[in-house]
PDB file of C-alpha atoms in Angstrom:
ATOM      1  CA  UNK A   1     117.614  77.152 185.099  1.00 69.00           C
ATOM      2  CA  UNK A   2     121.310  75.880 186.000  1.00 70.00           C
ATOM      3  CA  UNK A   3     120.166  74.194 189.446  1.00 75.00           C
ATOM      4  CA  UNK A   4     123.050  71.586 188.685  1.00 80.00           C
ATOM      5  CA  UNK A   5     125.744  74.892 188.791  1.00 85.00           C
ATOM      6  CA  UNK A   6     123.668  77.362 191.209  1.00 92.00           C
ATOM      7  CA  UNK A   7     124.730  77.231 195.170  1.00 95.00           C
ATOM      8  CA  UNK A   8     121.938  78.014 197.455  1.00 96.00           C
ATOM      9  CA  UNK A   9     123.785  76.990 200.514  1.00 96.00           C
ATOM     10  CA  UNK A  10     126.829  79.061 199.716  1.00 97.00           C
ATOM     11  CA  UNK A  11     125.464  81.572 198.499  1.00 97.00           C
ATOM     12  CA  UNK A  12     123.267  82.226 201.673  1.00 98.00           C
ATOM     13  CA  UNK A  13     126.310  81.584 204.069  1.00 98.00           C
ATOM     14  CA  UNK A  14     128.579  83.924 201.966  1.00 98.00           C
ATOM     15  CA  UNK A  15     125.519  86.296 201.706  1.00 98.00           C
ATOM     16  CA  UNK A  16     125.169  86.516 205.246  1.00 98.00           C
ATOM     17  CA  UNK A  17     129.299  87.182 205.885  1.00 98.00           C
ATOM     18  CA  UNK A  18     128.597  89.939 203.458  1.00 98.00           C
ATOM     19  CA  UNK A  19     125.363  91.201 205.631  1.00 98.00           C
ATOM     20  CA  UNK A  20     127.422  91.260 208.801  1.00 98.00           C
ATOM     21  CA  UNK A  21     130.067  93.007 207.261  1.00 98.00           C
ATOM     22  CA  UNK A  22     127.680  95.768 205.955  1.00 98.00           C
ATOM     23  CA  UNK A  23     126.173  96.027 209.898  1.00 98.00           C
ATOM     24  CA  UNK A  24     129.553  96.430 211.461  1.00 98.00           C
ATOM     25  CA  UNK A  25     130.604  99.151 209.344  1.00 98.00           C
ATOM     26  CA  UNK A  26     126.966 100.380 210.088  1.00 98.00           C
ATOM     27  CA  UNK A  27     126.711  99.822 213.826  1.00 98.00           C
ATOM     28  CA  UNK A  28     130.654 100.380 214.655  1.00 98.00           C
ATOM     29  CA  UNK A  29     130.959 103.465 212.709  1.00 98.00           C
ATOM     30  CA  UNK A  30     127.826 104.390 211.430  1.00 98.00           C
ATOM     31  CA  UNK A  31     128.277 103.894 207.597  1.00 98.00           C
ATOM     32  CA  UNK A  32     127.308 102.490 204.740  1.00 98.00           C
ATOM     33  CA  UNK A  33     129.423  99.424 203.490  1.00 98.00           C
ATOM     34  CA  UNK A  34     129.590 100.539 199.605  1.00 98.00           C
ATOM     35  CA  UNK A  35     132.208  99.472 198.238  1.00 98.00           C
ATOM     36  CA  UNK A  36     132.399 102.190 194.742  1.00 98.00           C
ATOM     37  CA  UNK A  37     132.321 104.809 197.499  1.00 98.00           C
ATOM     38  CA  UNK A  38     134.885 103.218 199.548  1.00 98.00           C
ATOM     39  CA  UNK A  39     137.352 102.823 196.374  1.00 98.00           C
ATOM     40  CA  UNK A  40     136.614 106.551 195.257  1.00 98.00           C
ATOM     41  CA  UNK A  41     137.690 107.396 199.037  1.00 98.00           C
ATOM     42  CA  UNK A  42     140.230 105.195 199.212  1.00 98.00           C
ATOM     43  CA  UNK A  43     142.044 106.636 195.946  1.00 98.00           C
ATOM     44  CA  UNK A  44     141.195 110.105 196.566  1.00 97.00           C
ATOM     45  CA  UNK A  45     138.813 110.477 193.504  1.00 97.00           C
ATOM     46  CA  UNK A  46     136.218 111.195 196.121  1.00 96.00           C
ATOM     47  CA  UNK A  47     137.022 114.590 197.752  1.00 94.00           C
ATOM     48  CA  UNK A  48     134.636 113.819 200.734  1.00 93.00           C
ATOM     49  CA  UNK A  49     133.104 110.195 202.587  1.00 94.00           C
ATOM     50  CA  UNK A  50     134.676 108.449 205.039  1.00 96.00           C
ATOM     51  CA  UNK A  51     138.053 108.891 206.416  1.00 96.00           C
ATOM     52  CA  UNK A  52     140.535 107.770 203.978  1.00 97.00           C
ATOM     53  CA  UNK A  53     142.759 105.313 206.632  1.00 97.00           C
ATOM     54  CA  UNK A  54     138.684 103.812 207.039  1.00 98.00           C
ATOM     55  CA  UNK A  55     138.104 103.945 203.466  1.00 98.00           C
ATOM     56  CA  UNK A  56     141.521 101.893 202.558  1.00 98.00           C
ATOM     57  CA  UNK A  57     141.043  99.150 205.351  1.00 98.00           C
ATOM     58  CA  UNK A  58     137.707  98.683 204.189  1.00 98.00           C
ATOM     59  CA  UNK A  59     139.016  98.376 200.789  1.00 98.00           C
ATOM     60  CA  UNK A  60     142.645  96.431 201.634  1.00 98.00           C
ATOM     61  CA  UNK A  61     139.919  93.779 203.581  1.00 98.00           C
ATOM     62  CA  UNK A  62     138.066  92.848 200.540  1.00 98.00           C
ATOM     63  CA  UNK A  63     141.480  90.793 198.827  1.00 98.00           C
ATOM     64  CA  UNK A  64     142.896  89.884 201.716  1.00 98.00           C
ATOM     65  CA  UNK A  65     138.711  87.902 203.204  1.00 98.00           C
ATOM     66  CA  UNK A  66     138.640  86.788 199.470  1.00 98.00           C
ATOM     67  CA  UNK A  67     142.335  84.965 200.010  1.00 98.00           C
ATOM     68  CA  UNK A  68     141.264  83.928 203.710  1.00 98.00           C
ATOM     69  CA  UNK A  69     138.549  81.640 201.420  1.00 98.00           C
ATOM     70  CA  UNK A  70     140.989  79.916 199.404  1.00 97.00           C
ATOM     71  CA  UNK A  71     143.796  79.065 202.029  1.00 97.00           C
ATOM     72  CA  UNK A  72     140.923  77.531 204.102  1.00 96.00           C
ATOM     73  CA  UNK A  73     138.031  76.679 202.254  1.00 94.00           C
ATOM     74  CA  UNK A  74     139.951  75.811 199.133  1.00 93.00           C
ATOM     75  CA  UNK A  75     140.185  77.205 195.472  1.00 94.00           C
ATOM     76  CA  UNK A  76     138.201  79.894 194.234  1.00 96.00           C
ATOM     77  CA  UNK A  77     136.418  79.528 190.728  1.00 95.00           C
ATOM     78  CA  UNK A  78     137.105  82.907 188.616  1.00 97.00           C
ATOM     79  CA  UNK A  79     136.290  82.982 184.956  1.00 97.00           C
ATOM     80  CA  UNK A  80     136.859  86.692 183.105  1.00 98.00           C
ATOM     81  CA  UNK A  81     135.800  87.753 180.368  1.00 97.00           C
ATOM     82  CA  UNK A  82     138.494  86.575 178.005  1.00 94.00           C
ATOM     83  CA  UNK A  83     138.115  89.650 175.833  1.00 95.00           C
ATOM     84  CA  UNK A  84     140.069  92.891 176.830  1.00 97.00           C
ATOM     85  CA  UNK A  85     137.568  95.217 175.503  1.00 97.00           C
ATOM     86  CA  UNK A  86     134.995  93.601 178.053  1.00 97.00           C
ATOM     87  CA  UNK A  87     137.439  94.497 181.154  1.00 98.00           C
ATOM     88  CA  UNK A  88     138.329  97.133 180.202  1.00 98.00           C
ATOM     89  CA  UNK A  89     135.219  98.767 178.531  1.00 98.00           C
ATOM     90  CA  UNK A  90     132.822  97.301 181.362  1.00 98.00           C
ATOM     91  CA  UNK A  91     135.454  98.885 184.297  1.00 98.00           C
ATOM     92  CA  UNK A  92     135.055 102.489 183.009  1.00 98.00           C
ATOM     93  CA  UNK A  93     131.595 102.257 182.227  1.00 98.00           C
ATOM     94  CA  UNK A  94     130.924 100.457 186.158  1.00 98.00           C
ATOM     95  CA  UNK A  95     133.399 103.472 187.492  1.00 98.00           C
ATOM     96  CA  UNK A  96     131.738 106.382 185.685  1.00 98.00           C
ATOM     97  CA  UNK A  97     127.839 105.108 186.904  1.00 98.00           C
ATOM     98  CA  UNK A  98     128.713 103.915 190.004  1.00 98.00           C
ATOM     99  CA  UNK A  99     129.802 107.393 191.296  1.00 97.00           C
ATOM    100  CA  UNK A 100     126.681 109.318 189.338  1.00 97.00           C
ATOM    101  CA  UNK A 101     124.511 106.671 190.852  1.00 97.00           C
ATOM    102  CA  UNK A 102     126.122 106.924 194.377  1.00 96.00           C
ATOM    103  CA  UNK A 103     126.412 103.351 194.455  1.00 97.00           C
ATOM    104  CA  UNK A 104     126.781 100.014 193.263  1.00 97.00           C
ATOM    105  CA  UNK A 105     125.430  96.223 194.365  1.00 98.00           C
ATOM    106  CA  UNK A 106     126.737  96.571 197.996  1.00 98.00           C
ATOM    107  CA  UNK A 107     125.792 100.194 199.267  1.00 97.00           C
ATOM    108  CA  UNK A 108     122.386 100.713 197.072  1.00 98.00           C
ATOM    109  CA  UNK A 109     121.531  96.797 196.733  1.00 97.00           C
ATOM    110  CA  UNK A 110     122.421  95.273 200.176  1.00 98.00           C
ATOM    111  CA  UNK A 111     122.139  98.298 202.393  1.00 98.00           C
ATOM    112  CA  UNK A 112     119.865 100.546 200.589  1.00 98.00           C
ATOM    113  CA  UNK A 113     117.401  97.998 199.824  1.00 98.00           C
ATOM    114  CA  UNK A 114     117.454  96.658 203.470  1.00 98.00           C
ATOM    115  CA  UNK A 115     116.810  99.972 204.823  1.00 98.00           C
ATOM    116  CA  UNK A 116     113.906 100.222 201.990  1.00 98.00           C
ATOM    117  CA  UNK A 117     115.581 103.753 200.875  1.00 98.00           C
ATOM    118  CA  UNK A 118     113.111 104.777 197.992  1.00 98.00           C
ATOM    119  CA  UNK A 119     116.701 106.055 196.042  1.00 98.00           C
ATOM    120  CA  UNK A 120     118.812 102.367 196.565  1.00 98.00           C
ATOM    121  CA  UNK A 121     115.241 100.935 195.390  1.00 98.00           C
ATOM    122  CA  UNK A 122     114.947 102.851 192.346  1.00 98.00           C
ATOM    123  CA  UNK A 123     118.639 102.735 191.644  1.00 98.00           C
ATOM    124  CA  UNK A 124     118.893  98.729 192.634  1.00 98.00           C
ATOM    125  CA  UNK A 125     115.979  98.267 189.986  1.00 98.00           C
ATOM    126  CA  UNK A 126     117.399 100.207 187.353  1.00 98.00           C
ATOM    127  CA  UNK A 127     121.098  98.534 187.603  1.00 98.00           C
ATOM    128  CA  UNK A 128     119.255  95.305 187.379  1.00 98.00           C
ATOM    129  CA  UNK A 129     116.842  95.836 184.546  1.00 98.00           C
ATOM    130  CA  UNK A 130     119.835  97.197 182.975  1.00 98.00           C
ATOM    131  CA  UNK A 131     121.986  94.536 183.568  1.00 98.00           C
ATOM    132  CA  UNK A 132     119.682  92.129 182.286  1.00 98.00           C
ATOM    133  CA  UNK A 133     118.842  93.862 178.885  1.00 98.00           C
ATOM    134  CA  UNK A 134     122.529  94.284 178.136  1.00 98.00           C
ATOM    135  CA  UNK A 135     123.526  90.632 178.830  1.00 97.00           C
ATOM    136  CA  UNK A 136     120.329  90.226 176.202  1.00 97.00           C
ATOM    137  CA  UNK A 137     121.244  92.563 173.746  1.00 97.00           C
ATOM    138  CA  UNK A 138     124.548  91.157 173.830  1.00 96.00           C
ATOM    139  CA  UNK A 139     123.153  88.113 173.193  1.00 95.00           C
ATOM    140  CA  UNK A 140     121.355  88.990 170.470  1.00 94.00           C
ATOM    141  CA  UNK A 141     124.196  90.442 168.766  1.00 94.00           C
ATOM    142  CA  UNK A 142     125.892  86.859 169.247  1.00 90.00           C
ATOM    143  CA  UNK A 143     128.174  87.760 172.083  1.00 87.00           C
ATOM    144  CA  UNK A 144     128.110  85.391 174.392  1.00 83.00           C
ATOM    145  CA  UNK A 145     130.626  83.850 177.025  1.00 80.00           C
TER     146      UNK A 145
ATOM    147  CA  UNK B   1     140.370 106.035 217.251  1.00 83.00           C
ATOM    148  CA  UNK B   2     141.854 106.441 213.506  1.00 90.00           C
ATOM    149  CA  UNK B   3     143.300 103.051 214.514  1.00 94.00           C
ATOM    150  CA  UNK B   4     140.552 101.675 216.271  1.00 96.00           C
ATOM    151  CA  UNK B   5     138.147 102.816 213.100  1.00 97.00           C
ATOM    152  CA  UNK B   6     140.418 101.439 210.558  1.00 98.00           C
ATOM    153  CA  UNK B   7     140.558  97.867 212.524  1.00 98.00           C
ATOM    154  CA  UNK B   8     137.161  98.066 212.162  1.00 98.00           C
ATOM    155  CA  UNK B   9     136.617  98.916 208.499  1.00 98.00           C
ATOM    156  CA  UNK B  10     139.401  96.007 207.854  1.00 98.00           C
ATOM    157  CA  UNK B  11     137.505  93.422 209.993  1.00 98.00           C
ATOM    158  CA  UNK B  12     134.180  94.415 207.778  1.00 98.00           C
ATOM    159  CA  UNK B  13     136.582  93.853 204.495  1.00 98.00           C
ATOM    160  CA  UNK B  14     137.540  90.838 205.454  1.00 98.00           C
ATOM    161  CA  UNK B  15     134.113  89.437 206.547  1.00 98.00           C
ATOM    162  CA  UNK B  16     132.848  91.296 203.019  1.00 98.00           C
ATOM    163  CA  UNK B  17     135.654  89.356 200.877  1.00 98.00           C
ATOM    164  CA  UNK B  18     135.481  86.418 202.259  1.00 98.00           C
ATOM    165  CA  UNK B  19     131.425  86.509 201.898  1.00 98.00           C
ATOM    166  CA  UNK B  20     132.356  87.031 198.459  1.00 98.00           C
ATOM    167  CA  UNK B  21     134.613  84.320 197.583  1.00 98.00           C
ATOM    168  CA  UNK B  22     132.236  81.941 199.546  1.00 98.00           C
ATOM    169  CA  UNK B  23     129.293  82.454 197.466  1.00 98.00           C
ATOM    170  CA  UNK B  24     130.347  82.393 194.304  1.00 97.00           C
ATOM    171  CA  UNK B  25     130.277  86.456 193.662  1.00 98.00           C
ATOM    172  CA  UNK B  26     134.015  86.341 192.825  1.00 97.00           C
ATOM    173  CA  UNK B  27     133.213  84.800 189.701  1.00 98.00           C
ATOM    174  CA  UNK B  28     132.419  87.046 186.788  1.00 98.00           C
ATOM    175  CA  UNK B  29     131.266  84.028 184.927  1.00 97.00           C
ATOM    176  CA  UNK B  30     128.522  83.226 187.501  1.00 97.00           C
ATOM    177  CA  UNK B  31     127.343  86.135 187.568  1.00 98.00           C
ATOM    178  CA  UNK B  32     126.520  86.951 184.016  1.00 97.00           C
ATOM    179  CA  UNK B  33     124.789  83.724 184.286  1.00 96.00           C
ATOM    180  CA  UNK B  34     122.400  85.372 186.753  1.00 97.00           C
ATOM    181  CA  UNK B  35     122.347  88.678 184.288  1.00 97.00           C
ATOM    182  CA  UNK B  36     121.557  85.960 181.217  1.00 96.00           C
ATOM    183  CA  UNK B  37     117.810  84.931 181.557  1.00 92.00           C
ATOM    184  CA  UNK B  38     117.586  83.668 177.976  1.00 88.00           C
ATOM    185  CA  UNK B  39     120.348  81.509 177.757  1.00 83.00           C
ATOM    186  CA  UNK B  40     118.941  78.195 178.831  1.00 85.00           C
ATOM    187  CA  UNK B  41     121.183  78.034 182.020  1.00 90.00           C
ATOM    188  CA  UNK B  42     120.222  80.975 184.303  1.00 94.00           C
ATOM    189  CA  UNK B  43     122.136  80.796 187.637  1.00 96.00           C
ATOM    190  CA  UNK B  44     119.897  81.931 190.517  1.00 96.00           C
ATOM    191  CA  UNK B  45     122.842  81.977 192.904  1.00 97.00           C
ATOM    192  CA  UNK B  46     123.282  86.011 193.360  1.00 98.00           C
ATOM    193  CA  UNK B  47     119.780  86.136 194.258  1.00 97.00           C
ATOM    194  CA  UNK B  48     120.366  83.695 196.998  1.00 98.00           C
ATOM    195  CA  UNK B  49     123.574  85.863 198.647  1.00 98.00           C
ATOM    196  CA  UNK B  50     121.069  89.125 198.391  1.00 98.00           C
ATOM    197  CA  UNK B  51     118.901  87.476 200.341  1.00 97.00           C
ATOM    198  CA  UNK B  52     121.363  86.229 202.723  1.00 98.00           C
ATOM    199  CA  UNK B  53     122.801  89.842 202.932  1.00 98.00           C
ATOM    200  CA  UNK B  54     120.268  91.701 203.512  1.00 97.00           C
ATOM    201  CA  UNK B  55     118.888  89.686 206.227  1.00 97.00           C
ATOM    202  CA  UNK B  56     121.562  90.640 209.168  1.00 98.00           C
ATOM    203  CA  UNK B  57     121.493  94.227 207.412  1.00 98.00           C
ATOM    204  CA  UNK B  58     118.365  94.687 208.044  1.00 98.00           C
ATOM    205  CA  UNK B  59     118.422  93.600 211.784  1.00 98.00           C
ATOM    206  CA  UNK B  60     121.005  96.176 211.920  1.00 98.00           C
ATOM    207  CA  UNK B  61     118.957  99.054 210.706  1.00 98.00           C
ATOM    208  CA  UNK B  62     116.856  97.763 213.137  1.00 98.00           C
ATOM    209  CA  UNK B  63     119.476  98.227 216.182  1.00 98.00           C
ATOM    210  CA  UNK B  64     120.429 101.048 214.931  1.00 98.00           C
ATOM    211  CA  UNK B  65     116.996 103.064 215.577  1.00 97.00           C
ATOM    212  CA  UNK B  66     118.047 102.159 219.174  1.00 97.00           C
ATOM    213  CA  UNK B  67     121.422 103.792 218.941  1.00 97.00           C
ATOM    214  CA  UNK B  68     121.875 107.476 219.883  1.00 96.00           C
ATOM    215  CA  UNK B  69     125.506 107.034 217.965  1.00 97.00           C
ATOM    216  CA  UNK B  70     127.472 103.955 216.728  1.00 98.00           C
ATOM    217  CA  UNK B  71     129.494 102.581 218.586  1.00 97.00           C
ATOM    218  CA  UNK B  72     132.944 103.322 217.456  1.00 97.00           C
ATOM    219  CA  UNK B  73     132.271 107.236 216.210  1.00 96.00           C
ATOM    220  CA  UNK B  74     130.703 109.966 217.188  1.00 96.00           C
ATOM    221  CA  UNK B  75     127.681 110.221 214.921  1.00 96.00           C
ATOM    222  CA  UNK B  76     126.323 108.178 212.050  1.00 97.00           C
ATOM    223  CA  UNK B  77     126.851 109.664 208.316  1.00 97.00           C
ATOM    224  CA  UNK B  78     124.403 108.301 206.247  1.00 97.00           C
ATOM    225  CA  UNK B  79     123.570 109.273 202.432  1.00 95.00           C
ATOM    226  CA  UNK B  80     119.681 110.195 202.006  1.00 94.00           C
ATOM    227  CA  UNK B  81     117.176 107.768 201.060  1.00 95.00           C
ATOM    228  CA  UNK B  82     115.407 110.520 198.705  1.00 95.00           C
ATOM    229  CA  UNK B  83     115.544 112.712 196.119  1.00 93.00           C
ATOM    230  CA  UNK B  84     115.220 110.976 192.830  1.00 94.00           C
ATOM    231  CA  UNK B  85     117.956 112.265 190.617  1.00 95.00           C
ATOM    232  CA  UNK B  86     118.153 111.979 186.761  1.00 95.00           C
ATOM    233  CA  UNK B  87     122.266 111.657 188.253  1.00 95.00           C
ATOM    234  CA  UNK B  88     120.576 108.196 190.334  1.00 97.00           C
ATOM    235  CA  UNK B  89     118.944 106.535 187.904  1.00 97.00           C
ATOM    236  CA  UNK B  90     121.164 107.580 184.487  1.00 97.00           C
ATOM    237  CA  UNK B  91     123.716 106.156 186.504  1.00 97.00           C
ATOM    238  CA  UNK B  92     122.947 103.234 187.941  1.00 98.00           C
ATOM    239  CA  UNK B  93     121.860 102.244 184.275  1.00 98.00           C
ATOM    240  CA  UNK B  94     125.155 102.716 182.926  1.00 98.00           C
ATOM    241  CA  UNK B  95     126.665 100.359 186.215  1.00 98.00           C
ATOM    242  CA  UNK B  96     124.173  98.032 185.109  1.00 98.00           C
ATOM    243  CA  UNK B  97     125.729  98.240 181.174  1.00 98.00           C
ATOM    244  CA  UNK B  98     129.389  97.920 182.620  1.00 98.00           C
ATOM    245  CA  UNK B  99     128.021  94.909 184.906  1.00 98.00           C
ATOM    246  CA  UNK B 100     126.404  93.225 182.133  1.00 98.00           C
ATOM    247  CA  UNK B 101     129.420  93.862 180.051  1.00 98.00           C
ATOM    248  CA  UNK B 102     132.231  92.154 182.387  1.00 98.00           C
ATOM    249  CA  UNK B 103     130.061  89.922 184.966  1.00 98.00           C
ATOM    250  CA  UNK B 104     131.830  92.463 187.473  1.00 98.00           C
ATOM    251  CA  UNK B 105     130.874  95.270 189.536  1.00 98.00           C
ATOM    252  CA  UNK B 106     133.243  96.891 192.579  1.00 98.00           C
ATOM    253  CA  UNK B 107     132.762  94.892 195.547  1.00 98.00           C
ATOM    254  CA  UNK B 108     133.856  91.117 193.371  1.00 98.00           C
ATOM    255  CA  UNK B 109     136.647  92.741 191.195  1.00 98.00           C
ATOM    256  CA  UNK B 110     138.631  93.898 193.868  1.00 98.00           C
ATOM    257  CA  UNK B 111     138.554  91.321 195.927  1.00 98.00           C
ATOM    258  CA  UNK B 112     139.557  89.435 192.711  1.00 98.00           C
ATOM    259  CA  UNK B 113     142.268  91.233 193.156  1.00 98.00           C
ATOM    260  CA  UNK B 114     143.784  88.136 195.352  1.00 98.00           C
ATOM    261  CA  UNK B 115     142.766  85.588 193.433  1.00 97.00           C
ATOM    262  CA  UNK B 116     143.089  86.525 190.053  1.00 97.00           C
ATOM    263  CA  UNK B 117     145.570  89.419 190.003  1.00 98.00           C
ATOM    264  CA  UNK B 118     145.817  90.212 186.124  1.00 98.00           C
ATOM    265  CA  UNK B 119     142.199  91.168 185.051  1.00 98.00           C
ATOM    266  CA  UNK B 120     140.927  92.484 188.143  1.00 98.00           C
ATOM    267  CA  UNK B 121     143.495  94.544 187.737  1.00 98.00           C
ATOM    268  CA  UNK B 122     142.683  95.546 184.766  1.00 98.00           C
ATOM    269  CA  UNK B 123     139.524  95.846 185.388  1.00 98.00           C
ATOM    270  CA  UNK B 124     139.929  97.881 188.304  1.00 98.00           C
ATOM    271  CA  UNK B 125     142.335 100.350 186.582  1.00 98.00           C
ATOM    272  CA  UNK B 126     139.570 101.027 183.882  1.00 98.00           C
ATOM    273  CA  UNK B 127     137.076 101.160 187.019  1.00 98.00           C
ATOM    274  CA  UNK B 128     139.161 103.930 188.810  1.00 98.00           C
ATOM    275  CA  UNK B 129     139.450 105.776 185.187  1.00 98.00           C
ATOM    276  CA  UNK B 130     136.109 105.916 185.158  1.00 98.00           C
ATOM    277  CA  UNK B 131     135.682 107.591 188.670  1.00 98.00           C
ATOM    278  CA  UNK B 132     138.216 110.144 187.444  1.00 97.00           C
ATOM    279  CA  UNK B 133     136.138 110.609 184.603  1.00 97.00           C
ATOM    280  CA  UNK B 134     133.039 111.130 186.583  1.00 95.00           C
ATOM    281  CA  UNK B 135     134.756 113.679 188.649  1.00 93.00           C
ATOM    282  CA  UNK B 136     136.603 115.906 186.506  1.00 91.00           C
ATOM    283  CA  UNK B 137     134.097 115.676 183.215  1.00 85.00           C
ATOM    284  CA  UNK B 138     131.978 118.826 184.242  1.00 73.00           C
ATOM    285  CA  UNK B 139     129.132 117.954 182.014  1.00 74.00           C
ATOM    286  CA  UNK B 140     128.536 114.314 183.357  1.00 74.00           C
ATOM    287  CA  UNK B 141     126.013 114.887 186.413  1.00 71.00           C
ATOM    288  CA  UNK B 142     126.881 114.261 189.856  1.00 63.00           C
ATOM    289  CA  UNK B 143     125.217 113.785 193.219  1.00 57.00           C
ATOM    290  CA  UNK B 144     123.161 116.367 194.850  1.00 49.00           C
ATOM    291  CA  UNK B 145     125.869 118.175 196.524  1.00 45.00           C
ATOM    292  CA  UNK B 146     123.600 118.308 200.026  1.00 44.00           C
ATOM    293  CA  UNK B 147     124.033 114.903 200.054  1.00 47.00           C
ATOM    294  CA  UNK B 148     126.469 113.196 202.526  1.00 50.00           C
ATOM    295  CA  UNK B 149     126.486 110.418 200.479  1.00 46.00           C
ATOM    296  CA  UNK B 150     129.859 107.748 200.081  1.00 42.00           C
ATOM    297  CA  UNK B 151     127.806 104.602 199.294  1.00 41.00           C
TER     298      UNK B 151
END
């Protein structure tokens, strides 16, 4: 384990920013805070959801709290994936499961799982299990970052 | 109330971006080292900002057993919590692939979006292809269409 690179502290604080934003969207307007859902509203890929003015402040927020960090709590570390193929290859496949899953990290993982919804459970497990065995198997095959 | 809704939504953003950049999330890098078990330097950080997000969700669901409506709309619309659906699971597999693949998933690449503009962009581009894809690809399942789902 990486204890010397992992942040506990942060990664609670920021966690629980993230938590309160997921139970004003939930309390204030009585929705989930998933953010794949959100984007397909946003764009109009979605034909139904949330309002789309909702949908694209929701979505116009994310940047804009992200840039809040870095005026104020300084820079931001963000390493990509160097390779093209990984962007782009990795964005359709995220796009194309995230909308036949009905949801990604945010809506299954932080609000599904807190309400205990048997589907965000079974999909939050899956995503995981998968995630892990592909970072494996790309290890395997020597691709590593 | 469009307005006062869309304020809303933008204040939850922001709080949701910047809870992102704060904890590390923003960084693809960090978390494929969560996603890499074997490679000898495992990074246990994105288990540390579920935890601390689901915490002050969960009071919420809490509050909101008490609420006969929220309190900026008129009724809640919330997706259902079952119904396993080979749409559910097939897909949330693949978002775990695509995850695995780029150390990204929605919520981090667009708020990357700020920060580093040139491959969450590109990223997000291929992301929003593969919504399209989803939608207009007749044989790829979707969701139950009783669901009210938008998650």
């Amino acid at each position: 384990m990486d204890w010397a690179r992992a942040m506990p502290i942060a990664g609670l604080t920021g966690g629980l920013l993230i938590g309160l934003a997921g139970a004003v969207m939930l309390l204030g307007l009585g929705r989930i805070a998933g953010v794949s859902g959100m984007v397909a509203r946003a764009t109009g890929i979605a034909p139904t959801g949330a309002p789309r003015a909702t949908a694209a402040a929701f979505i116009l927020g994310l940047p804009i709290g992200a840039l809040l960090i870095t005026l104020f709590a300084g820079p931001v570390q963000t390493r990509f994936p160097t390779s093209l193929a990984a962007l782009v290859i990795g964005g359709l496949i995220v796009g194309l499961g995230t909308r036949m899953g009905s949801g990604c990290t945010s809506g299954h993982g932080v609000c599904g799982l807190s309400r205990l919804s048997p589907r965000s459970i079974a999909a939050t497990a899956t995503f995981m299990v998968s995630g892990f065995a592909t970072v494996a198997l790309l290890r395997l095959a020597g691709v590593t970052w | 109330m469009v307005i006062k809704r869309a304020f809303i939504a933008l204040i939850a953003g922001l709080l949701f971006g910047a809870g992102l950049a704060h904890s590390g999330m923003s960084d693809p890098a960090r978390v494929h080292a969560f996603l890499d078990m074997s490679g000898g330097a495992w990074d246990p950080t994105l288990a540390f900002v579920m935890g601390g997000a689901i915490g002050p969700m969960a009071i919420a669901w809490l509050i909101r057993r008490r609420l006969e409506r929220p309190l900026a709309d008129t009724r809640f619309s919330l997706p259902e919590t079952t119904g396993m659906t080979p749409a559910l699971i097939g897909g949330s597999a693949l978002f775990g692939i695509g995850w695995g693949i780029a150390g990204l998933c929605p919520g981090p690449a667009v708020a990357d979006l700020a920060i580093a503009p040139l491959p969450a962009a590109i990223f997000v581009v291929a992301m929003l292809g593969g919504m399209v894809l989803q939608r207009i690809v007749p044989a790829i399942p979707s969701r139950l269409s009783s669901e009210i789902s938008h998650v």
